[in-house]
Coordinates of C-alpha atoms in Angstrom, one line a residue:
Chain W
X1 CA -9.7 6.9 8.6
X2 CA -10.2 4.1 11.1
X3 CA -9.7 4.5 14.8
X4 CA -7.4 1.5 15.5
X5 CA -5.1 0.6 18.3
X6 CA -2.3 0.8 15.8
X7 CA -3.2 4.5 15.3
X8 CA -2.9 5.2 19.0
X9 CA 0.3 3.2 19.2
X10 CA 1.9 5.6 16.6
X11 CA 0.7 8.8 18.2
X12 CA 0.9 8.2 22.0
X13 CA 3.2 10.2 24.2
X14 CA 5.3 7.2 25.2
X15 CA 6.4 6.7 21.5
X16 CA 9.9 7.9 22.3
X17 CA 10.5 5.0 24.9
X18 CA 12.4 2.0 23.6
X19 CA 9.9 -0.7 22.3
X20 CA 12.0 -3.4 24.0
X21 CA 11.6 -1.8 27.4
X22 CA 7.8 -1.4 27.0
X23 CA 7.5 -5.1 25.8
X24 CA 9.7 -6.2 28.7
X25 CA 7.5 -4.2 31.2
X26 CA 4.3 -5.6 29.6
X27 CA 5.4 -9.2 29.6
X28 CA 6.9 -9.2 33.1
X29 CA 3.8 -7.6 34.4
X30 CA 1.6 -10.3 32.8
X31 CA 3.9 -13.0 34.4
X32 CA 3.7 -11.3 37.8
X33 CA -0.1 -11.1 37.5
X34 CA -0.7 -14.7 36.5
X35 CA 1.7 -16.0 39.2
X36 CA 0.5 -13.9 42.0
X37 CA -1.0 -15.9 44.7
X38 CA -3.3 -13.0 46.0
X39 CA -5.5 -10.5 44.1
X40 CA -3.6 -7.4 45.5
X41 CA -0.6 -7.4 43.2
X42 CA -2.6 -7.9 39.9
X43 CA -5.0 -5.0 40.9
X44 CA -1.9 -2.8 41.6
X45 CA -0.7 -3.6 38.1
X46 CA -4.1 -2.8 36.7
X47 CA -4.3 0.5 38.4
X48 CA -0.7 1.7 37.8
X49 CA -0.5 0.6 34.1
X50 CA -4.0 2.1 33.4
X51 CA -2.7 5.3 35.0
X52 CA 0.4 5.2 32.7
X53 CA -1.9 4.5 29.6
X54 CA -4.2 7.4 30.5
X55 CA -1.8 10.0 32.0
X56 CA 1.7 9.3 30.5
X57 CA 0.5 8.0 27.1
X58 CA -2.5 10.3 26.9
X59 CA -4.8 7.6 25.4
X60 CA -8.4 9.0 25.5
X61 CA -10.2 7.4 28.5
X62 CA -13.3 6.5 26.3
X63 CA -11.2 4.5 23.8
X64 CA -9.3 2.8 26.7
X65 CA -12.5 1.9 28.5
X66 CA -14.1 0.4 25.4
X67 CA -11.1 -1.6 24.5
X68 CA -10.7 -2.9 28.0
X69 CA -14.4 -3.8 28.3
X70 CA -14.2 -6.5 25.5
X71 CA -11.7 -8.9 27.2
X72 CA -12.9 -8.1 30.7
X73 CA -16.6 -8.9 29.9
X74 CA -15.5 -12.2 28.6
X75 CA -13.6 -12.9 31.9
X76 CA -16.7 -11.8 33.9
X77 CA -18.8 -14.4 32.3
X78 CA -16.3 -17.2 33.0
X79 CA -15.8 -15.9 36.5
X80 CA -19.5 -16.3 37.2
X81 CA -19.4 -19.9 36.2
X82 CA -16.3 -20.5 38.5
X83 CA -18.2 -18.7 41.4
X84 CA -20.8 -21.4 41.3
X85 CA -19.0 -24.5 40.4
X86 CA -16.0 -24.3 42.9
X87 CA -16.5 -25.6 46.3
X88 CA -14.7 -25.3 49.6
X89 CA -15.4 -23.6 53.0
X90 CA -18.7 -22.4 54.3
X91 CA -21.7 -21.5 52.1
X92 CA -22.3 -17.8 51.4
X93 CA -25.4 -17.9 49.2
X94 CA -27.7 -20.7 47.9
X95 CA -29.9 -20.5 44.8
X96 CA -33.4 -21.6 45.8
X97 CA -34.8 -24.8 44.1
X98 CA -31.4 -25.4 42.4
X99 CA -28.3 -27.3 43.5
X100 CA -26.2 -24.2 43.1
X101 CA -24.3 -22.4 45.9
X102 CA -21.5 -19.8 46.3
X103 CA -18.9 -20.8 48.9
X104 CA -16.1 -18.8 50.4
X105 CA -13.4 -20.9 48.4
X106 CA -15.3 -20.2 45.2
X107 CA -15.7 -16.5 45.9
X108 CA -12.0 -16.1 46.7
X109 CA -10.9 -18.0 43.5
X110 CA -13.2 -15.9 41.4
X111 CA -11.8 -12.6 42.8
X112 CA -8.3 -13.9 42.3
X113 CA -9.0 -14.9 38.7
X114 CA -10.7 -11.7 37.8
X115 CA -7.9 -9.7 39.3
X116 CA -5.3 -11.6 37.3
X117 CA -7.2 -11.3 34.0
X118 CA -7.9 -7.6 34.7
X119 CA -4.1 -6.9 35.5
X120 CA -2.9 -9.1 32.6
X121 CA -5.3 -7.3 30.2
X122 CA -4.1 -3.9 31.3
X123 CA -0.5 -4.9 30.8
X124 CA -1.3 -6.3 27.3
X125 CA -3.1 -3.1 26.3
X126 CA -0.2 -1.0 27.7
X127 CA 2.0 -2.7 25.1
X128 CA -0.7 -2.6 22.3
X129 CA -1.5 1.1 22.8
X130 CA 2.0 2.4 23.2
X131 CA 4.1 0.3 20.8
X132 CA 3.7 0.4 17.1
X133 CA 3.8 -3.0 15.3
X134 CA 6.6 -2.0 13.0
X135 CA 8.9 -1.5 16.0
X136 CA 7.9 -4.8 17.4
X137 CA 8.9 -6.5 14.1
X138 CA 12.4 -4.9 14.4
X139 CA 12.6 -6.1 18.0
X140 CA 11.6 -9.6 17.0
X141 CA 14.3 -9.8 14.4
X142 CA 16.8 -8.4 17.0
X143 CA 16.0 -11.2 19.4
X144 CA 16.3 -13.8 16.8
X145 CA 12.7 -14.9 16.1
X146 CA 12.7 -17.0 12.8
X147 CA 12.4 -14.7 9.8
X148 CA 9.6 -16.9 8.3
X149 CA 7.4 -15.9 11.3
X150 CA 8.4 -12.2 11.1
X151 CA 7.8 -12.1 7.3
X152 CA 4.4 -13.7 7.8
X153 CA 3.5 -11.3 10.6
X154 CA 4.5 -8.3 8.4
X155 CA 2.4 -9.5 5.5
X156 CA -0.6 -10.1 7.8
X157 CA -0.1 -6.7 9.3
X158 CA 0.0 -5.0 5.9
X159 CA -3.1 -6.8 4.8
X160 CA -5.2 -6.3 7.8
X161 CA -5.8 -2.7 6.8
X162 CA -6.5 -3.6 3.2
X163 CA -8.9 -6.2 4.4
X164 CA -10.7 -3.7 6.6
X165 CA -10.8 -1.2 3.8
X166 CA -12.3 -3.8 1.3
X167 CA -14.9 -5.0 3.8
X168 CA -15.8 -1.4 4.6
X169 CA -16.2 -0.7 0.8
X170 CA -18.5 -3.7 0.3
X171 CA -20.5 -2.8 3.4
X172 CA -21.1 0.7 2.3
X173 CA -22.1 -0.3 -1.2
X174 CA -24.7 -2.6 0.3
X175 CA -25.9 0.0 2.8
X176 CA -26.3 2.5 -0.1
X177 CA -28.6 0.0 -1.8
X178 CA -30.5 -0.6 1.4
X179 CA -28.9 -4.0 2.0
X180 CA -29.5 -4.0 5.8
X181 CA -33.1 -2.9 6.0
X182 CA -34.8 -5.9 7.4
X183 CA -33.4 -8.8 9.4
X184 CA -33.6 -11.3 6.6
X185 CA -31.9 -8.8 4.3
X186 CA -29.2 -8.3 6.8
X187 CA -28.4 -12.0 7.0
X188 CA -28.5 -12.2 3.2
X189 CA -26.2 -9.2 2.9
X190 CA -23.8 -10.3 5.4
X191 CA -23.5 -13.7 3.5
X192 CA -22.7 -11.8 0.3
X193 CA -20.2 -9.6 2.2
X194 CA -18.4 -12.6 3.5
X195 CA -18.5 -14.4 0.1
X196 CA -17.2 -11.3 -1.7
X197 CA -14.4 -10.8 0.8
X198 CA -13.3 -14.5 0.4
X199 CA -13.0 -14.1 -3.3
X200 CA -11.2 -10.8 -3.1
X201 CA -8.8 -12.4 -0.6
X202 CA -7.9 -15.0 -3.1
X203 CA -7.5 -12.3 -5.8
X204 CA -5.3 -10.3 -3.5
X205 CA -3.2 -13.3 -2.8
X206 CA -2.5 -13.9 -6.4
X207 CA -1.8 -10.2 -7.0
X208 CA 0.7 -10.3 -4.1
X209 CA 2.7 -13.2 -5.6
X210 CA 2.9 -11.2 -8.9
X211 CA 3.9 -8.1 -7.2
X212 CA 6.6 -9.9 -5.2
X213 CA 7.8 -11.7 -8.4
X214 CA 7.9 -8.4 -10.3
X215 CA 10.2 -7.0 -7.6
X216 CA 12.6 -9.9 -7.8
X217 CA 11.5 -11.7 -4.6
X218 CA 14.1 -14.3 -3.6
X219 CA 13.1 -15.1 0.0
X220 CA 14.1 -12.2 2.0
X221 CA 12.0 -9.3 3.3
X222 CA 13.6 -6.3 4.7
X223 CA 12.5 -5.5 8.3
X224 CA 11.9 -2.0 9.4
X225 CA 14.6 -0.6 11.6
X226 CA 14.4 1.7 14.6
X227 CA 16.8 3.6 16.6
X228 CA 15.6 4.1 20.1
X229 CA 18.0 3.1 22.9
X230 CA 16.9 2.2 26.4
X231 CA 17.6 5.2 28.7
X232 CA 19.2 4.0 32.0
X233 CA 16.7 6.0 34.0
X234 CA 13.7 4.5 32.5
X235 CA 15.3 1.0 32.8
X236 CA 15.9 1.5 36.5
X237 CA 12.3 2.9 36.9
X238 CA 11.0 -0.3 35.2
X239 CA 13.0 -2.6 37.4
X240 CA 11.9 -0.7 40.6
X241 CA 8.3 -0.9 39.5
X242 CA 8.5 -4.7 38.8
X243 CA 10.3 -5.3 42.0
X244 CA 7.6 -3.5 44.0
X245 CA 4.8 -5.5 42.3
X246 CA 6.8 -8.6 43.0
X247 CA 7.2 -7.7 46.7
X248 CA 3.5 -6.8 47.0
X249 CA 2.6 -10.1 45.5
X250 CA 4.8 -12.0 48.1
X251 CA 3.6 -10.0 51.1
X252 CA -0.1 -10.1 50.3
X253 CA -0.3 -13.6 48.9
X254 CA -2.2 -15.0 51.9
X255 CA -4.5 -12.0 52.2
X256 CA -8.1 -12.9 51.2
X257 CA -11.1 -10.6 50.8
X258 CA -13.6 -13.0 52.3
Chain D
X1 CA 19.7 2.8 -33.4
X2 CA 19.2 -0.7 -32.2
X3 CA 15.8 -1.3 -30.3
X4 CA 16.1 -2.2 -26.7
X5 CA 12.9 -4.2 -26.7
X6 CA 11.6 -6.1 -29.8
X7 CA 8.2 -7.7 -29.8
X8 CA 7.5 -10.0 -32.7
X9 CA 4.0 -11.2 -33.6
X10 CA 3.0 -11.9 -30.0
X11 CA -0.4 -13.4 -29.0
X12 CA -1.9 -14.2 -25.7
X13 CA -5.2 -15.7 -24.3
X14 CA -5.9 -15.5 -20.6
X15 CA -6.4 -19.0 -19.1
X16 CA -10.1 -19.7 -19.5
X17 CA -10.6 -16.7 -21.7
X18 CA -12.7 -17.0 -24.9
X19 CA -10.9 -14.4 -27.0
X20 CA -7.3 -13.4 -27.5
X21 CA -6.4 -10.5 -25.2
X22 CA -3.7 -9.6 -27.7
X23 CA -3.1 -11.0 -31.2
X24 CA -0.3 -10.6 -33.5
X25 CA 1.3 -7.6 -31.9
X26 CA 4.8 -6.5 -33.0
X27 CA 6.6 -3.4 -32.0
X28 CA 10.0 -2.0 -31.2
X29 CA 11.1 0.2 -28.3
X30 CA 14.2 2.2 -28.7
X31 CA 16.5 2.8 -25.9
X32 CA 16.0 6.2 -24.2
X33 CA 12.6 6.7 -25.9
X34 CA 9.4 7.7 -24.1
X35 CA 6.6 5.6 -25.5
X36 CA 2.9 5.8 -24.6
X37 CA 0.6 2.9 -25.3
X38 CA -2.7 4.5 -26.0
X39 CA -6.0 2.6 -26.3
X40 CA -9.5 2.2 -24.8
X41 CA -10.3 -0.1 -21.9
X42 CA -9.7 -3.7 -22.9
X43 CA -7.4 -2.9 -25.8
X44 CA -4.8 -5.2 -24.3
X45 CA -2.4 -2.6 -23.0
X46 CA -1.9 -4.0 -19.5
X47 CA -1.7 -7.5 -20.9
X48 CA 1.1 -6.4 -23.3
X49 CA 3.0 -4.5 -20.7
X50 CA 3.0 -7.6 -18.4
X51 CA 4.8 -9.5 -21.1
X52 CA 7.7 -7.1 -21.1
X53 CA 9.1 -8.2 -17.8
X54 CA 8.0 -11.9 -18.2
X55 CA 5.0 -11.9 -15.8
X56 CA 2.9 -13.2 -18.6
X57 CA 4.4 -15.5 -21.2
X58 CA 3.1 -15.1 -24.7
X59 CA 1.3 -18.1 -26.3
X60 CA 3.1 -17.5 -29.5
X61 CA 5.6 -14.9 -30.8
X62 CA 8.9 -13.6 -29.2
X63 CA 9.8 -10.8 -26.9
X64 CA 13.5 -9.8 -27.1
X65 CA 15.4 -7.7 -24.7
X66 CA 18.7 -6.2 -26.0
X67 CA 18.4 -8.7 -29.0
X68 CA 18.1 -11.8 -27.0
X69 CA 14.7 -13.7 -26.6
X70 CA 13.4 -13.8 -23.1
X71 CA 14.1 -17.0 -21.1
X72 CA 11.5 -18.0 -18.6
X73 CA 13.6 -19.8 -16.0
X74 CA 13.6 -18.2 -12.6
X75 CA 17.2 -16.9 -12.8
X76 CA 16.8 -15.1 -16.2
X77 CA 13.4 -13.7 -15.1
X78 CA 15.0 -12.2 -11.9
X79 CA 17.7 -10.6 -14.1
X80 CA 15.1 -9.3 -16.5
X81 CA 12.9 -7.8 -13.7
X82 CA 15.8 -6.0 -12.2
X83 CA 16.4 -4.3 -15.7
X84 CA 12.8 -3.8 -16.6
X85 CA 10.9 -2.3 -13.6
X86 CA 7.1 -2.6 -13.5
X87 CA 4.9 0.0 -11.6
X88 CA 1.4 -1.5 -11.1
X89 CA -1.7 0.5 -11.7
X90 CA -3.0 0.0 -8.1
X91 CA -0.1 0.9 -5.5
X92 CA -2.0 -1.1 -2.9
X93 CA -1.2 -4.2 -4.8
X94 CA 2.5 -3.4 -5.2
X95 CA 3.2 -2.1 -1.7
X96 CA 4.1 -5.1 0.5
X97 CA 6.0 -4.1 3.6
X98 CA 4.7 -2.4 6.8
X99 CA 6.7 0.8 6.4
X100 CA 7.7 3.0 3.5
X101 CA 11.3 2.4 4.1
X102 CA 11.0 -1.4 4.4
X103 CA 8.9 -1.5 1.2
X104 CA 11.3 0.6 -1.0
X105 CA 14.1 -1.7 0.4
X106 CA 12.2 -4.8 -0.7
X107 CA 13.8 -5.0 -4.2
X108 CA 17.4 -4.1 -3.2
X109 CA 17.4 -6.6 -0.4
X110 CA 16.1 -9.3 -2.6
X111 CA 18.9 -8.5 -5.2
X112 CA 21.3 -9.3 -2.3
X113 CA 22.9 -5.8 -2.0
X114 CA 24.9 -5.2 1.2
X115 CA 23.1 -3.2 3.8
X116 CA 24.9 0.1 3.2
X117 CA 24.1 0.0 -0.5
X118 CA 20.4 -0.9 0.3
X119 CA 20.3 2.2 2.6
X120 CA 21.7 4.4 -0.1
X121 CA 19.4 3.0 -2.8
X122 CA 16.4 3.6 -0.5
X123 CA 17.4 7.2 0.4
X124 CA 18.2 8.1 -3.2
X125 CA 14.8 6.6 -4.4
X126 CA 12.8 8.4 -1.8
X127 CA 14.6 11.7 -2.6
X128 CA 13.9 11.2 -6.2
X129 CA 10.1 10.9 -5.6
X130 CA 10.1 13.6 -2.9
X131 CA 9.2 11.5 0.1
X132 CA 12.1 12.2 2.5
X133 CA 10.9 11.9 6.0
X134 CA 8.3 9.4 5.2
X135 CA 10.5 6.3 6.1
X136 CA 8.7 5.1 9.2
X137 CA 5.1 5.7 7.9
X138 CA 2.8 2.7 7.3
X139 CA 1.3 2.6 3.9
X140 CA -2.3 2.5 5.1
X141 CA -1.9 6.1 6.4
X142 CA -0.7 7.6 3.0
X143 CA -2.8 9.3 0.5
X144 CA -3.3 7.9 -3.1
X145 CA -0.5 10.1 -4.5
X146 CA 1.9 9.3 -1.8
X147 CA 1.3 5.5 -2.3
X148 CA 1.9 5.9 -5.9
X149 CA 5.3 7.6 -5.2
X150 CA 6.2 4.8 -2.8
X151 CA 5.4 2.3 -5.6
X152 CA 7.6 4.2 -8.0
X153 CA 10.4 4.6 -5.5
X154 CA 10.3 0.8 -4.8
X155 CA 11.1 0.2 -8.5
X156 CA 13.6 3.1 -8.8
X157 CA 15.6 1.6 -5.9
X158 CA 16.4 -1.4 -8.2
X159 CA 17.9 1.1 -10.7
X160 CA 16.2 -0.5 -13.8
X161 CA 17.1 0.6 -17.4
X162 CA 13.5 0.4 -18.6
X163 CA 10.5 1.6 -16.5
X164 CA 7.0 0.4 -17.4
X165 CA 4.1 2.2 -15.9
X166 CA 0.5 0.8 -16.2
X167 CA -1.9 3.7 -16.2
X168 CA 0.4 5.9 -14.0
X169 CA -2.2 8.7 -13.4
X170 CA -5.4 6.4 -12.9
X171 CA -7.5 7.7 -9.9
X172 CA -5.1 10.6 -9.1
X173 CA -6.3 14.2 -8.8
X174 CA -5.0 16.6 -11.6
X175 CA -2.3 18.2 -9.4
X176 CA -1.0 14.8 -8.3
X177 CA -1.1 13.3 -11.7
X178 CA 0.8 16.4 -12.9
X179 CA 3.5 15.7 -10.4
X180 CA 3.7 12.1 -11.3
X181 CA 4.1 13.1 -14.9
X182 CA 6.9 15.6 -14.0
X183 CA 8.6 12.7 -12.2
X184 CA 8.2 10.6 -15.4
X185 CA 9.6 13.5 -17.5
X186 CA 12.6 13.7 -15.1
X187 CA 13.2 9.9 -15.3
X188 CA 13.0 9.9 -19.1
X189 CA 15.4 12.9 -19.4
X190 CA 18.0 11.0 -17.4
X191 CA 18.3 8.5 -20.3
X192 CA 16.0 5.8 -18.9
X193 CA 13.6 4.2 -21.3
X194 CA 10.1 4.9 -20.1
X195 CA 6.9 3.2 -21.4
X196 CA 3.4 3.9 -20.1
X197 CA -0.1 2.9 -20.9
X198 CA -3.0 5.3 -20.8
X199 CA -6.3 6.2 -22.3
X200 CA -5.7 9.9 -21.7
X201 CA -4.7 11.3 -25.2
X202 CA -3.9 14.7 -23.8
X203 CA -1.4 13.2 -21.5
X204 CA 0.1 11.0 -24.2
X205 CA 0.3 14.0 -26.7
X206 CA 2.1 16.2 -24.2
X207 CA 4.5 13.6 -22.8
X208 CA 5.4 11.0 -25.4
X209 CA 7.8 11.1 -28.3
X210 CA 6.3 7.9 -29.7
X211 CA 2.8 6.7 -29.5
X212 CA 1.4 3.2 -30.1
X213 CA -2.3 3.2 -30.7
X214 CA -4.0 -0.1 -29.6
X215 CA -7.5 -1.5 -30.0
X216 CA -9.0 -4.9 -29.5
X217 CA -5.7 -6.5 -28.9
X218 CA -3.9 -5.1 -32.0
X219 CA -1.6 -2.3 -32.9
X220 CA -3.7 0.2 -34.9
X221 CA -0.9 2.7 -35.5
X222 CA 2.4 3.9 -34.2
X223 CA 4.4 7.1 -34.8
X224 CA 4.9 10.6 -33.5
X225 CA 1.9 11.8 -31.3
X226 CA 0.9 14.6 -33.7
X227 CA 0.7 12.2 -36.6
X228 CA -1.2 9.4 -34.8
X229 CA -3.6 11.8 -33.2
X230 CA -4.3 13.8 -36.4
X231 CA -6.1 10.9 -38.0
X232 CA -9.8 11.2 -37.0
X233 CA -10.8 7.8 -38.5
X234 CA -8.0 6.0 -36.6
X235 CA -9.1 7.7 -33.4
X236 CA -12.7 6.8 -33.9
X237 CA -11.8 3.2 -34.6
X238 CA -9.9 3.3 -31.3
X239 CA -12.8 4.8 -29.3
X240 CA -10.8 7.9 -28.5
X241 CA -11.0 11.7 -29.2
X242 CA -8.1 13.8 -30.5
X243 CA -6.3 16.0 -28.0
X244 CA -8.1 19.4 -27.8
X245 CA -4.9 21.4 -28.5
X246 CA -4.0 19.3 -31.6
X247 CA -7.6 19.4 -32.9
X248 CA -7.7 23.2 -32.5
X249 CA -4.4 23.8 -34.2
X250 CA -5.2 21.5 -37.1
X251 CA -8.5 23.3 -37.6
X252 CA -6.7 26.7 -37.4
X253 CA -4.2 25.4 -40.0
X254 CA -6.9 24.0 -42.2
X255 CA -8.5 27.5 -42.4
X256 CA -5.2 29.1 -43.1
X257 CA -4.9 31.1 -39.9
X258 CA -1.6 29.5 -38.8
X259 CA 1.0 27.3 -40.6
X260 CA 0.4 23.6 -40.5
X261 CA 3.8 22.4 -39.2
X262 CA 4.9 21.7 -36.6
X263 CA 1.9 21.2 -34.3
X264 CA 2.2 23.0 -31.0
X265 CA 2.8 21.2 -27.7
X266 CA 1.5 23.7 -25.4
X267 CA -1.2 26.5 -25.2
X268 CA 1.4 29.3 -25.0
X269 CA 3.0 28.0 -28.2
X270 CA -0.3 27.9 -30.1
X271 CA -1.3 31.4 -28.8
X272 CA 2.2 32.7 -29.8
X273 CA 1.8 31.5 -33.4
X274 CA -1.8 32.9 -33.7
X275 CA -0.5 36.2 -32.4
X276 CA 2.4 36.1 -34.9
X277 CA 0.1 35.4 -37.8
X278 CA -2.3 38.2 -36.8
X279 CA 0.5 40.7 -36.6
X280 CA 2.0 39.6 -39.9
X281 CA -1.5 40.0 -41.3
X282 CA -1.9 43.4 -39.8
X283 CA 1.5 44.7 -41.0
X284 CA 0.7 43.4 -44.5
X285 CA -2.5 45.3 -44.5
X286 CA -1.0 48.4 -43.0
X287 CA 1.7 48.5 -45.8
X288 CA -1.0 48.1 -48.4
X289 CA -3.0 51.1 -47.1
X290 CA -0.1 53.4 -46.9
X291 CA 0.8 52.8 -50.5

């Protein structure tokens, strides 16, 4: 079986909390992070939601760290660029022989951006790791998202796993016949893998149409339902949390590290 | 008894295909029967089954359901597909929705049933296949046997009169395929017409009351399983072997150890008859010696 975010979303300890509340908390945190004028509030979100993911939801730290590393490493790369190209204020550091320098303004902007991305990513992962997609579909239907989009999302969700399984099968059959021995072979095999996947995708698409026809498809999908109501206690706790973050972001807006 | 499905001289060639997948096939399926379509790979079994609910349209010939030729406009096809349910060989092809419950509800929702009826249909279908408590599971976390049951439940929820199974036990372990066959037994005994395709002669011999032997796109023979499977030349032509139990009992009958008719359906029945004929034999001998 594959270790997927979806798997953890199904088995974590926050599964009994209403998906609507988790989604609300995640989205509101992202908004607060991106709108915060100073880096303290986003860092607070990052720390508190990471704690919630690790302690309350019991997601293994290694899994969480690996998942977090992917977007954060991308952010690091862009932040390094920003560090050098933004000007303003006294110069902190100059690269010898090149017209590149880090200024106070640039450093502050880089820290702010990194904090925002970090906080936002933690909030997004909080939703991704604690809320199963099937419950998100039900929620989307409830809040009136067009059914075409939901149906499409449900089909995509269903086929992601079939796609992974097929790719895995082809990859294994290639490895068994020593397909990835040398570099040139690897390139060759990868090309074959992608080509085969493309053809299988078309086949699957045709089979899907047949299957839907055979089951009297007339334009409606049934959306999975769920029955978790928002408990007043957790709702109030969420509001208090978001209020605190908002207050912190207002209070610490002018605070600068350098 | 009037046949429920009548197929008259049907032929089909796949688009771009060189040879006919099936050519000149005629048969009748009576209501309430359990029919097994038996043949080797490439005999045209699946092609033929796909015509029964209008997924494939024959190049020539007629398919009749309840006496009326199939119409291929979308409204008639929908009506036909509600009455003739088709369970695909690979459940991954058939399962569409992200949860078991949503998938089983797919058919009923598209038939336009009210929500309460949909819920009842889904619950009954899941009960029937023994998957209560699986409602919220996503299909990619199910085993092969469980996926097969979900696929069957999805068709049962539409309450069809005829159930068509393409290779129902393909790639299932013996215990699971036994359970699936029990389920098919149960469905057939409740008055539904059940059709399946298979190349497992043992399974067809035990389960079916009527066997249609196919090979190279044609019907080679049809009749009761013990008749069809007792003809070695026919089976060789169809690249199949006779069921072990039937071959054994035919050989025993040939050597005069047991009576020829009727052929046994299970091991216990065969052993009983051997035992009986041995004890008859022994008491004959005993009477002889005493005299």
